[in-house]
Amino acid sequence: MPTKDQQVKHVVEGMALGVLAQGVEAVSSAKLNLELAFNHAWRGWAPATRFPSIAGSRIDPGNLFWIGLNKSEGRQGTRAAWRSGRWWEPYVTYEDWTVDECLELHADERASVQDWQDLGRLFVSRFGPEEVRRVS
């Protein structure tokens, strides 16, 4: 069974890919909005129970996601990560790889490509138009 940190890392990476798959290049960096958007998406995402260290945690899942975001950019061996600043910007870390290729590699028995796309869609849906930057 993967550790809590491994599960959070996997979800943070999957969320980055799921958000990119929505044509979104950045979301607001406001902590409360991020946590609320994640909690909304997490509650509506069927595979969430396959990540028991997050789903069953006494710590708010949105806060675990926030902590994972903050560790994201410095992690090694990930297919996608998040860059922080005024915005949280998901990006693919593998040179010359597409989002779809990374999603295929990231998908496993816990969550399919479609599952990660659904999580990204649910997450992005909670942000207002001024809180999302879409690919032009």
Short mmCIF file of C-alpha atoms in Angstrom, two decimals:
data_model
loop_
_atom_site.label_atom_id
_atom_site.label_comp_id
_atom_site.label_asym_id
_atom_site.label_seq_id
_atom_site.Cartn_x
_atom_site.Cartn_y
_atom_site.Cartn_z
CA MET A 1 0.00 0.00 0.00
CA PRO A 2 1.45 3.38 -0.98
CA THR A 3 2.15 5.83 1.85
CA LYS A 4 0.09 8.96 2.40
CA ASP A 5 2.81 11.07 0.79
CA GLN A 6 2.91 8.77 -2.26
CA GLN A 7 -0.88 8.93 -2.59
CA VAL A 8 -0.90 12.74 -2.30
CA LYS A 9 1.92 12.98 -4.86
CA HIS A 10 -0.01 10.74 -7.28
CA VAL A 11 -3.20 12.80 -6.89
CA VAL A 12 -1.40 16.15 -7.22
CA GLU A 13 0.29 14.90 -10.39
CA GLY A 14 -2.96 13.46 -11.75
CA MET A 15 -4.78 16.69 -10.99
CA ALA A 16 -2.15 18.68 -12.89
CA LEU A 17 -2.69 16.46 -15.92
CA GLY A 18 -6.47 16.55 -15.51
CA VAL A 19 -6.47 20.35 -15.37
CA LEU A 20 -4.18 20.62 -18.40
CA ALA A 21 -6.55 18.26 -20.25
CA GLN A 22 -9.29 20.88 -19.72
CA GLY A 23 -7.29 23.46 -21.66
CA VAL A 24 -6.45 25.32 -18.45
CA GLU A 25 -2.95 26.69 -17.95
CA ALA A 26 -3.41 28.18 -14.45
CA VAL A 27 -5.81 28.58 -11.54
CA SER A 28 -5.93 31.15 -8.77
CA SER A 29 -3.39 30.63 -6.01
CA ALA A 30 -5.83 31.68 -3.26
CA LYS A 31 -5.48 28.86 -0.69
CA LEU A 32 -9.12 28.77 0.43
CA ASN A 33 -10.44 28.66 -3.15
CA LEU A 34 -8.01 25.88 -4.06
CA GLU A 35 -8.97 23.81 -1.04
CA LEU A 36 -12.70 24.30 -1.61
CA ALA A 37 -12.36 23.43 -5.31
CA PHE A 38 -10.36 20.32 -4.45
CA ASN A 39 -12.83 19.21 -1.76
CA HIS A 40 -15.73 19.64 -4.20
CA ALA A 41 -13.93 17.63 -6.87
CA TRP A 42 -12.81 14.98 -4.39
CA ARG A 43 -16.34 14.41 -3.06
CA GLY A 44 -17.68 13.95 -6.59
CA TRP A 45 -14.87 11.72 -7.85
CA ALA A 46 -15.64 7.99 -7.63
CA PRO A 47 -11.98 6.79 -7.46
CA ALA A 48 -11.31 8.92 -4.34
CA THR A 49 -11.85 5.87 -2.12
CA ARG A 50 -8.87 4.20 -3.83
CA PHE A 51 -6.66 6.76 -2.09
CA PRO A 52 -7.50 5.93 1.56
CA SER A 53 -4.78 8.10 3.09
CA ILE A 54 -6.52 11.12 1.61
CA ALA A 55 -10.15 9.99 1.65
CA GLY A 56 -9.97 8.67 5.20
CA SER A 57 -7.65 11.30 6.63
CA ARG A 58 -8.54 13.35 9.67
CA ILE A 59 -6.84 16.22 7.89
CA ASP A 60 -8.98 18.09 5.39
CA PRO A 61 -8.34 16.58 1.90
CA GLY A 62 -8.06 20.10 0.46
CA ASN A 63 -5.28 20.92 2.91
CA LEU A 64 -3.43 17.70 1.98
CA PHE A 65 -3.73 18.76 -1.66
CA TRP A 66 -2.39 22.24 -0.79
CA ILE A 67 0.60 20.70 1.00
CA GLY A 68 1.20 18.43 -2.02
CA LEU A 69 1.04 21.41 -4.39
CA ASN A 70 3.73 23.17 -2.40
CA LYS A 71 6.04 20.14 -2.70
CA SER A 72 5.19 19.55 -6.35
CA GLU A 73 7.70 21.69 -8.21
CA GLY A 74 10.72 20.25 -6.41
CA ARG A 75 9.79 16.59 -6.82
CA GLN A 76 11.82 14.29 -9.04
CA GLY A 77 10.43 11.62 -11.35
CA THR A 78 6.97 13.10 -11.87
CA ARG A 79 5.22 13.47 -15.21
CA ALA A 80 3.55 16.73 -14.22
CA ALA A 81 3.90 19.32 -11.48
CA TRP A 82 2.63 22.72 -10.37
CA ARG A 83 4.51 26.04 -10.42
CA SER A 84 3.47 28.58 -7.81
CA GLY A 85 3.20 32.34 -7.87
CA ARG A 86 0.20 34.58 -8.35
CA TRP A 87 -1.28 31.54 -10.10
CA TRP A 88 -0.83 27.80 -9.71
CA GLU A 89 0.34 26.60 -13.11
CA PRO A 90 0.28 22.89 -13.97
CA TYR A 91 2.89 21.73 -16.45
CA VAL A 92 4.27 18.56 -18.03
CA THR A 93 7.77 17.76 -16.79
CA TYR A 94 8.72 15.26 -19.50
CA GLU A 95 10.36 17.08 -22.40
CA ASP A 96 8.46 16.70 -25.68
CA TRP A 97 5.61 14.70 -24.08
CA THR A 98 1.96 15.64 -24.52
CA VAL A 99 -0.64 15.77 -21.76
CA ASP A 100 -2.37 12.75 -23.30
CA GLU A 101 0.85 10.72 -23.32
CA CYS A 102 1.50 11.58 -19.68
CA LEU A 103 -2.09 10.73 -18.74
CA GLU A 104 -1.71 7.30 -20.36
CA LEU A 105 1.45 6.69 -18.34
CA HIS A 106 -0.08 8.03 -15.11
CA ALA A 107 -3.29 5.98 -15.31
CA ASP A 108 -3.33 2.74 -13.30
CA GLU A 109 -5.76 0.43 -11.54
CA ARG A 110 -6.76 3.24 -9.17
CA ALA A 111 -7.74 5.81 -11.79
CA SER A 112 -8.04 5.74 -15.59
CA VAL A 113 -7.21 8.52 -18.03
CA GLN A 114 -10.91 9.45 -18.05
CA ASP A 115 -10.96 9.51 -14.23
CA TRP A 116 -8.09 12.03 -14.11
CA GLN A 117 -9.78 14.14 -16.78
CA ASP A 118 -13.00 14.05 -14.72
CA LEU A 119 -11.16 15.12 -11.56
CA GLY A 120 -9.61 18.04 -13.44
CA ARG A 121 -13.01 19.05 -14.85
CA LEU A 122 -14.66 18.92 -11.41
CA PHE A 123 -11.81 20.98 -9.91
CA VAL A 124 -11.81 23.66 -12.61
CA SER A 125 -15.60 23.97 -12.49
CA ARG A 126 -15.42 25.48 -8.99
CA PHE A 127 -13.37 28.49 -10.09
CA GLY A 128 -14.89 31.67 -11.46
CA PRO A 129 -13.82 32.93 -14.91
CA GLU A 130 -11.41 35.43 -13.33
CA GLU A 131 -9.75 32.61 -11.35
CA VAL A 132 -8.81 30.48 -14.37
CA ARG A 133 -6.44 31.10 -17.27
CA ARG A 134 -7.28 29.02 -20.31
CA VAL A 135 -4.96 28.18 -23.18
CA SER A 136 -5.61 30.72 -25.91
#
